[in-house]
PDB file of C-alpha atoms in Angstrom:
ATOM      1  CA  GLY A  17      -0.028   0.246  -0.106  1.00  0.00           C
ATOM      2  CA  ALA A  18       1.732   3.221  -1.233  1.00  0.00           C
ATOM      3  CA  GLY A  19      -0.712   5.761   0.141  1.00  0.00           C
ATOM      4  CA  VAL A  20      -3.244   6.530   2.833  1.00  0.00           C
ATOM      5  CA  SER A  21      -6.442   4.451   2.547  1.00  0.00           C
ATOM      6  CA  GLN A  22      -9.929   5.541   3.786  1.00  0.00           C
ATOM      7  CA  SER A  23     -13.073   3.429   3.766  1.00  0.00           C
ATOM      8  CA  PRO A  24     -15.858   3.575   2.901  1.00  0.00           C
ATOM      9  CA  SER A  25     -15.337   6.006  -0.041  1.00  0.00           C
ATOM     10  CA  ASN A  26     -19.003   6.966   0.260  1.00  0.00           C
ATOM     11  CA  LYS A  27     -21.599   6.476   2.990  1.00  0.00           C
ATOM     12  CA  VAL A  28     -25.069   7.420   3.192  1.00  0.00           C
ATOM     13  CA  THR A  29     -26.802   7.181   6.473  1.00  0.00           C
ATOM     14  CA  GLU A  30     -30.087   8.030   7.964  1.00  0.00           C
ATOM     15  CA  LYS A  31     -30.302  10.901  10.584  1.00  0.00           C
ATOM     16  CA  GLY A  32     -29.546   9.593  14.015  1.00  0.00           C
ATOM     17  CA  LYS A  33     -27.717   6.655  13.054  1.00  0.00           C
ATOM     18  CA  ASP A  34     -24.075   6.087  14.120  1.00  0.00           C
ATOM     19  CA  VAL A  35     -21.167   5.726  11.474  1.00  0.00           C
ATOM     20  CA  GLU A  36     -17.605   4.608  11.547  1.00  0.00           C
ATOM     21  CA  LEU A  37     -14.917   5.859   9.180  1.00  0.00           C
ATOM     22  CA  ARG A  38     -11.634   4.189   8.868  1.00  0.00           C
ATOM     23  CA  CYS A  39      -8.206   5.461   7.794  1.00  0.00           C
ATOM     24  CA  ASP A  40      -5.031   3.240   7.293  1.00  0.00           C
ATOM     25  CA  PRO A  41      -2.077   5.507   7.193  1.00  0.00           C
ATOM     26  CA  ILE A  42       1.160   4.924   5.501  1.00  0.00           C
ATOM     27  CA  SER A  43       3.410   2.274   7.241  1.00  0.00           C
ATOM     28  CA  GLY A  44       5.708   3.981   9.837  1.00  0.00           C
ATOM     29  CA  HIS A  45       4.115   7.489   9.775  1.00  0.00           C
ATOM     30  CA  THR A  46       3.547   8.485  13.479  1.00  0.00           C
ATOM     31  CA  ALA A  47       1.355  11.694  13.033  1.00  0.00           C
ATOM     32  CA  LEU A  48      -2.263  11.100  11.783  1.00  0.00           C
ATOM     33  CA  TYR A  49      -4.995  13.947  11.279  1.00  0.00           C
ATOM     34  CA  TRP A  50      -8.821  13.998  10.640  1.00  0.00           C
ATOM     35  CA  TYR A  51     -10.221  17.024   8.751  1.00  0.00           C
ATOM     36  CA  ARG A  52     -13.633  17.741   7.418  1.00  0.00           C
ATOM     37  CA  GLN A  53     -14.398  19.487   4.086  1.00  0.00           C
ATOM     38  CA  SER A  54     -17.546  20.811   3.311  1.00  0.00           C
ATOM     39  CA  LEU A  55     -18.634  21.633  -0.366  1.00  0.00           C
ATOM     40  CA  GLY A  56     -15.012  22.009  -1.735  1.00  0.00           C
ATOM     41  CA  GLN A  57     -14.183  24.653   0.880  1.00  0.00           C
ATOM     42  CA  GLY A  58     -11.287  24.592   3.435  1.00  0.00           C
ATOM     43  CA  LEU A  59     -10.198  21.772   5.563  1.00  0.00           C
ATOM     44  CA  GLU A  60     -11.519  21.931   9.206  1.00  0.00           C
ATOM     45  CA  PHE A  61      -9.266  20.290  11.865  1.00  0.00           C
ATOM     46  CA  LEU A  62     -10.750  17.686  13.775  1.00  0.00           C
ATOM     47  CA  ILE A  63      -8.180  15.711  15.759  1.00  0.00           C
ATOM     48  CA  TYR A  64      -4.365  15.050  15.569  1.00  0.00           C
ATOM     49  CA  PHE A  65      -2.653  11.801  16.811  1.00  0.00           C
ATOM     50  CA  GLN A  66       1.280  12.042  17.126  1.00  0.00           C
ATOM     51  CA  GLY A  67       3.018   8.765  18.340  1.00  0.00           C
ATOM     52  CA  ASN A  68       1.902   7.756  21.994  1.00  0.00           C
ATOM     53  CA  SER A  69       1.143  11.251  23.026  1.00  0.00           C
ATOM     54  CA  ALA A  70      -2.323  12.134  24.092  1.00  0.00           C
ATOM     55  CA  PRO A  71      -4.357  13.321  21.020  1.00  0.00           C
ATOM     56  CA  ASP A  72      -5.320  16.708  20.324  1.00  0.00           C
ATOM     57  CA  LYS A  73      -8.899  16.725  20.216  1.00  0.00           C
ATOM     58  CA  SER A  74      -9.598  20.484  20.123  1.00  0.00           C
ATOM     59  CA  GLY A  75     -11.260  20.443  16.812  1.00  0.00           C
ATOM     60  CA  LEU A  76     -13.956  17.905  17.420  1.00  0.00           C
ATOM     61  CA  PRO A  77     -17.211  19.823  16.917  1.00  0.00           C
ATOM     62  CA  SER A  78     -19.425  18.116  19.545  1.00  0.00           C
ATOM     63  CA  ASP A  79     -19.216  15.065  21.849  1.00  0.00           C
ATOM     64  CA  ARG A  80     -20.955  13.109  19.297  1.00  0.00           C
ATOM     65  CA  PHE A  81     -17.668  12.980  17.522  1.00  0.00           C
ATOM     66  CA  SER A  82     -14.547  10.620  18.756  1.00  0.00           C
ATOM     67  CA  ALA A  83     -11.648   9.028  17.309  1.00  0.00           C
ATOM     68  CA  GLU A  84      -9.253   6.431  18.171  1.00  0.00           C
ATOM     69  CA  ARG A  85      -5.985   5.002  16.818  1.00  0.00           C
ATOM     70  CA  THR A  86      -5.087   1.504  17.647  1.00  0.00           C
ATOM     71  CA  GLY A  87      -1.401   0.298  17.944  1.00  0.00           C
ATOM     72  CA  GLY A  88      -0.247   3.677  16.490  1.00  0.00           C
ATOM     73  CA  SER A  89      -1.580   2.641  13.005  1.00  0.00           C
ATOM     74  CA  VAL A  90      -5.276   2.307  11.829  1.00  0.00           C
ATOM     75  CA  SER A  91      -7.562   5.191  13.002  1.00  0.00           C
ATOM     76  CA  THR A  92     -11.385   5.117  13.347  1.00  0.00           C
ATOM     77  CA  LEU A  93     -13.721   8.317  13.333  1.00  0.00           C
ATOM     78  CA  THR A  94     -16.911   7.610  15.009  1.00  0.00           C
ATOM     79  CA  ILE A  95     -19.976   9.969  14.648  1.00  0.00           C
ATOM     80  CA  GLN A  96     -22.902   8.995  16.827  1.00  0.00           C
ATOM     81  CA  ARG A  97     -26.444  10.134  16.432  1.00  0.00           C
ATOM     82  CA  THR A  98     -25.562  11.842  12.945  1.00  0.00           C
ATOM     83  CA  GLN A  99     -27.177  14.776  11.939  1.00  0.00           C
ATOM     84  CA  GLN A 100     -27.607  16.527   8.331  1.00  0.00           C
ATOM     85  CA  GLU A 101     -24.971  19.109   9.196  1.00  0.00           C
ATOM     86  CA  ASP A 102     -22.562  16.319   9.546  1.00  0.00           C
ATOM     87  CA  SER A 103     -22.646  15.678   5.730  1.00  0.00           C
ATOM     88  CA  ALA A 104     -19.344  16.382   4.571  1.00  0.00           C
ATOM     89  CA  VAL A 105     -15.954  14.802   3.038  1.00  0.00           C
ATOM     90  CA  TYR A 106     -13.900  13.425   5.850  1.00  0.00           C
ATOM     91  CA  LEU A 107     -10.224  13.476   5.029  1.00  0.00           C
ATOM     92  CA  CYS A 108      -7.559  11.623   6.833  1.00  0.00           C
ATOM     93  CA  ALA A 109      -3.787  12.355   6.529  1.00  0.00           C
ATOM     94  CA  SER A 110      -0.675  10.855   7.837  1.00  0.00           C
ATOM     95  CA  SER A 111       2.956  12.273   8.225  1.00  0.00           C
ATOM     96  CA  PRO A 112       6.412  10.764   9.154  1.00  0.00           C
ATOM     97  CA  GLY A 113       7.374  13.291  11.761  1.00  0.00           C
ATOM     98  CA  THR A 114       6.576  16.704  13.036  1.00  0.00           C
ATOM     99  CA  THR A 115       4.717  18.816  10.640  1.00  0.00           C
ATOM    100  CA  ILE A 116       7.273  21.598  10.146  1.00  0.00           C
ATOM    101  CA  ASN A 117       9.437  19.319   8.034  1.00  0.00           C
ATOM    102  CA  SER A 118       7.100  16.786   6.934  1.00  0.00           C
ATOM    103  CA  PRO A 119       4.262  17.172   4.389  1.00  0.00           C
ATOM    104  CA  LEU A 120       0.834  15.431   4.996  1.00  0.00           C
ATOM    105  CA  HIS A 121      -0.289  12.586   2.765  1.00  0.00           C
ATOM    106  CA  PHE A 122      -4.085  12.693   2.403  1.00  0.00           C
ATOM    107  CA  GLY A 123      -6.426  10.058   1.474  1.00  0.00           C
ATOM    108  CA  ASN A 124      -9.017  10.515  -0.911  1.00  0.00           C
ATOM    109  CA  GLY A 125     -11.858  10.922   1.751  1.00  0.00           C
ATOM    110  CA  THR A 126     -14.815   9.302   2.958  1.00  0.00           C
ATOM    111  CA  ARG A 127     -17.924  11.416   1.420  1.00  0.00           C
ATOM    112  CA  LEU A 128     -20.687  11.198   3.995  1.00  0.00           C
ATOM    113  CA  THR A 129     -24.276  11.881   3.611  1.00  0.00           C
ATOM    114  CA  VAL A 130     -26.995  12.127   6.239  1.00  0.00           C
ATOM    115  CA  THR A 131     -30.302  11.917   5.046  1.00  0.00           C
TER     116      THR A 131
ATOM    117  CA  THR B   1      -7.957  30.443  17.570  1.00  0.00           C
ATOM    118  CA  GLN B   2      -5.680  30.589  14.484  1.00  0.00           C
ATOM    119  CA  LEU B   3      -7.546  31.492  11.287  1.00  0.00           C
ATOM    120  CA  LEU B   4      -6.009  31.749   7.674  1.00  0.00           C
ATOM    121  CA  GLU B   5      -8.066  33.742   5.229  1.00  0.00           C
ATOM    122  CA  GLN B   6      -7.471  33.036   1.618  1.00  0.00           C
ATOM    123  CA  SER B   7      -8.339  35.598  -1.023  1.00  0.00           C
ATOM    124  CA  PRO B   8      -9.882  35.571  -3.729  1.00  0.00           C
ATOM    125  CA  GLN B   9     -12.261  32.652  -3.038  1.00  0.00           C
ATOM    126  CA  PHE B  10     -12.852  31.977  -6.557  1.00  0.00           C
ATOM    127  CA  LEU B  11     -10.896  32.961  -9.729  1.00  0.00           C
ATOM    128  CA  SER B  12     -11.788  32.363 -13.198  1.00  0.00           C
ATOM    129  CA  ILE B  13      -9.113  33.092 -15.959  1.00  0.00           C
ATOM    130  CA  GLN B  14      -8.151  32.544 -19.375  1.00  0.00           C
ATOM    131  CA  GLU B  15      -5.109  30.497 -20.400  1.00  0.00           C
ATOM    132  CA  GLY B  16      -1.953  32.459 -20.325  1.00  0.00           C
ATOM    133  CA  GLU B  17      -3.001  35.056 -17.759  1.00  0.00           C
ATOM    134  CA  ASN B  18      -1.128  35.631 -14.378  1.00  0.00           C
ATOM    135  CA  LEU B  19      -2.902  35.389 -10.951  1.00  0.00           C
ATOM    136  CA  THR B  20      -1.990  35.763  -7.279  1.00  0.00           C
ATOM    137  CA  VAL B  21      -3.783  33.980  -4.303  1.00  0.00           C
ATOM    138  CA  TYR B  22      -3.203  35.349  -0.810  1.00  0.00           C
ATOM    139  CA  CYS B  23      -3.111  33.850   2.462  1.00  0.00           C
ATOM    140  CA  ASN B  24      -3.397  36.116   5.351  1.00  0.00           C
ATOM    141  CA  SER B  25      -3.674  35.614   9.319  1.00  0.00           C
ATOM    142  CA  SER B  26      -3.190  37.665  12.409  1.00  0.00           C
ATOM    143  CA  SER B  27      -1.241  34.838  13.819  1.00  0.00           C
ATOM    144  CA  VAL B  28       2.438  34.068  13.425  1.00  0.00           C
ATOM    145  CA  PHE B  29       3.177  30.503  11.997  1.00  0.00           C
ATOM    146  CA  SER B  30       6.381  28.606  12.241  1.00  0.00           C
ATOM    147  CA  SER B  31       5.924  27.201   8.784  1.00  0.00           C
ATOM    148  CA  LEU B  32       3.421  27.432   6.021  1.00  0.00           C
ATOM    149  CA  GLN B  33       2.529  24.891   3.225  1.00  0.00           C
ATOM    150  CA  TRP B  34       0.505  25.170   0.117  1.00  0.00           C
ATOM    151  CA  TYR B  35      -1.438  22.325  -1.346  1.00  0.00           C
ATOM    152  CA  ARG B  36      -3.558  21.758  -4.481  1.00  0.00           C
ATOM    153  CA  GLN B  37      -6.578  19.560  -4.522  1.00  0.00           C
ATOM    154  CA  GLU B  38      -8.515  17.924  -7.383  1.00  0.00           C
ATOM    155  CA  PRO B  39     -11.992  16.861  -7.254  1.00  0.00           C
ATOM    156  CA  GLY B  40     -12.427  13.421  -5.358  1.00  0.00           C
ATOM    157  CA  GLU B  41      -8.993  13.475  -4.264  1.00  0.00           C
ATOM    158  CA  GLY B  42      -6.952  14.683  -1.091  1.00  0.00           C
ATOM    159  CA  PRO B  43      -4.796  17.801  -1.186  1.00  0.00           C
ATOM    160  CA  VAL B  44      -1.183  17.432  -2.483  1.00  0.00           C
ATOM    161  CA  LEU B  45       1.756  19.270  -0.866  1.00  0.00           C
ATOM    162  CA  LEU B  46       2.958  21.757  -3.252  1.00  0.00           C
ATOM    163  CA  VAL B  47       5.768  23.699  -1.230  1.00  0.00           C
ATOM    164  CA  THR B  48       6.755  24.430   2.483  1.00  0.00           C
ATOM    165  CA  VAL B  49       8.109  27.849   3.422  1.00  0.00           C
ATOM    166  CA  VAL B  50       9.795  28.185   6.656  1.00  0.00           C
ATOM    167  CA  THR B  51      11.807  31.429   6.948  1.00  0.00           C
ATOM    168  CA  GLY B  52      10.091  34.889   6.941  1.00  0.00           C
ATOM    169  CA  GLY B  53      10.727  36.505   3.555  1.00  0.00           C
ATOM    170  CA  GLU B  54      11.406  33.354   1.957  1.00  0.00           C
ATOM    171  CA  VAL B  55      10.708  32.959  -1.848  1.00  0.00           C
ATOM    172  CA  LYS B  56      10.347  29.675  -3.625  1.00  0.00           C
ATOM    173  CA  LYS B  57       9.555  28.802  -6.997  1.00  0.00           C
ATOM    174  CA  LEU B  58       8.287  25.779  -8.663  1.00  0.00           C
ATOM    175  CA  LYS B  59       8.220  26.088 -12.381  1.00  0.00           C
ATOM    176  CA  ARG B  60       5.729  28.767 -13.119  1.00  0.00           C
ATOM    177  CA  LEU B  61       4.403  28.916  -9.395  1.00  0.00           C
ATOM    178  CA  THR B  62       6.185  31.417  -7.052  1.00  0.00           C
ATOM    179  CA  PHE B  63       5.523  31.203  -3.317  1.00  0.00           C
ATOM    180  CA  GLN B  64       6.558  33.658  -0.676  1.00  0.00           C
ATOM    181  CA  PHE B  65       6.247  33.868   3.075  1.00  0.00           C
ATOM    182  CA  GLY B  66       5.755  37.117   4.563  1.00  0.00           C
ATOM    183  CA  ASP B  67       8.508  38.771   6.699  1.00  0.00           C
ATOM    184  CA  ALA B  68       6.334  38.616  10.014  1.00  0.00           C
ATOM    185  CA  ARG B  69       5.285  35.156   9.260  1.00  0.00           C
ATOM    186  CA  LYS B  70       1.877  35.903   9.091  1.00  0.00           C
ATOM    187  CA  ASP B  71       0.912  35.793   5.428  1.00  0.00           C
ATOM    188  CA  SER B  72       1.933  34.203   2.274  1.00  0.00           C
ATOM    189  CA  SER B  73       1.182  34.368  -1.577  1.00  0.00           C
ATOM    190  CA  LEU B  74       1.216  32.005  -4.595  1.00  0.00           C
ATOM    191  CA  HIS B  75       1.742  33.706  -7.721  1.00  0.00           C
ATOM    192  CA  ILE B  76       1.197  31.620 -11.121  1.00  0.00           C
ATOM    193  CA  THR B  77       2.728  32.925 -14.351  1.00  0.00           C
ATOM    194  CA  ALA B  78       0.876  31.901 -17.495  1.00  0.00           C
ATOM    195  CA  ALA B  79      -1.883  29.625 -16.190  1.00  0.00           C
ATOM    196  CA  GLN B  80      -2.607  26.603 -17.865  1.00  0.00           C
ATOM    197  CA  PRO B  81      -5.874  24.608 -17.579  1.00  0.00           C
ATOM    198  CA  GLY B  82      -3.764  21.931 -15.711  1.00  0.00           C
ATOM    199  CA  ASP B  83      -3.391  24.469 -13.037  1.00  0.00           C
ATOM    200  CA  THR B  84      -7.120  24.329 -12.243  1.00  0.00           C
ATOM    201  CA  GLY B  85      -8.072  23.046  -8.686  1.00  0.00           C
ATOM    202  CA  LEU B  86      -8.516  24.251  -5.102  1.00  0.00           C
ATOM    203  CA  TYR B  87      -5.478  25.813  -3.701  1.00  0.00           C
ATOM    204  CA  LEU B  88      -5.097  25.664   0.129  1.00  0.00           C
ATOM    205  CA  CYS B  89      -2.620  27.214   2.399  1.00  0.00           C
ATOM    206  CA  ALA B  90      -1.876  25.551   5.809  1.00  0.00           C
ATOM    207  CA  GLY B  91       0.181  26.914   8.710  1.00  0.00           C
ATOM    208  CA  VAL B  92       1.926  25.514  11.839  1.00  0.00           C
ATOM    209  CA  GLY B  93       1.769  27.666  14.859  1.00  0.00           C
ATOM    210  CA  TYR B  94       4.425  27.828  17.604  1.00  0.00           C
ATOM    211  CA  ASN B  95       4.437  25.228  20.307  1.00  0.00           C
ATOM    212  CA  THR B  96       2.232  22.883  18.306  1.00  0.00           C
ATOM    213  CA  ASP B  97       2.177  20.497  15.241  1.00  0.00           C
ATOM    214  CA  LYS B  98      -1.388  20.980  14.462  1.00  0.00           C
ATOM    215  CA  LEU B  99      -1.758  22.204  10.672  1.00  0.00           C
ATOM    216  CA  ILE B 100      -4.497  24.550  10.270  1.00  0.00           C
ATOM    217  CA  PHE B 101      -5.809  25.021   6.741  1.00  0.00           C
ATOM    218  CA  GLY B 102      -7.030  28.173   5.002  1.00  0.00           C
ATOM    219  CA  THR B 103     -10.357  28.780   3.414  1.00  0.00           C
ATOM    220  CA  GLY B 104      -9.193  27.935   0.045  1.00  0.00           C
ATOM    221  CA  THR B 105      -9.226  29.634  -3.333  1.00  0.00           C
ATOM    222  CA  ARG B 106     -10.923  27.796  -6.308  1.00  0.00           C
ATOM    223  CA  LEU B 107      -9.019  28.397  -9.597  1.00  0.00           C
ATOM    224  CA  GLN B 108     -10.699  27.650 -12.934  1.00  0.00           C
ATOM    225  CA  VAL B 109      -8.452  28.213 -15.960  1.00  0.00           C
ATOM    226  CA  PHE B 110     -10.060  27.957 -19.322  1.00  0.00           C
ATOM    227  CA  PRO B 111      -8.369  27.113 -22.397  1.00  0.00           C
TER     228      PRO B 111
END
């Protein structure tokens, strides 16, 4: 696997249901980010994992959103009781080190539609 | 809260024209990156600038980091249809590795 892999690529769910979005980062990358993008606009920061440090959760919009990263690799973003305003593209990115010298490698995103 | 405002939000030009995209903030950043994103894909890094006043060139693209490290610009010379896409600046603040993205500039270059 050469790049960051996200699944599913598309998810349609009913309002009130829970969803899980998965991110497989590039092997060996210690940093992992989740962003949300609405209608081709800028990226909204959600959460950042770096190695074994406590994640930076400062961007999560509500307590319905949570994320975990198991074994320093795969990450899952969970949205509980989805709302229509949660509809967006959720992008995951990984990086081999600290951001200042390390570019982010993005997956192609999961397009979430809440009906 | 660190915010990065980009202008213009939309830009539609003819092939061969020049253009400049601006990225501004009231916050100081330790480094700043520029990405380009095409439909259905994630953003791809174009350049990273680290030093205040730094200028980097990538073929027809010229990137500049402001002296005060609060702003940046992207200048494209003789735009091509292949330059079409969403351009995003992103900054790293001090004492953090968190990368904050700008509001984006959507560029359309017509042949």
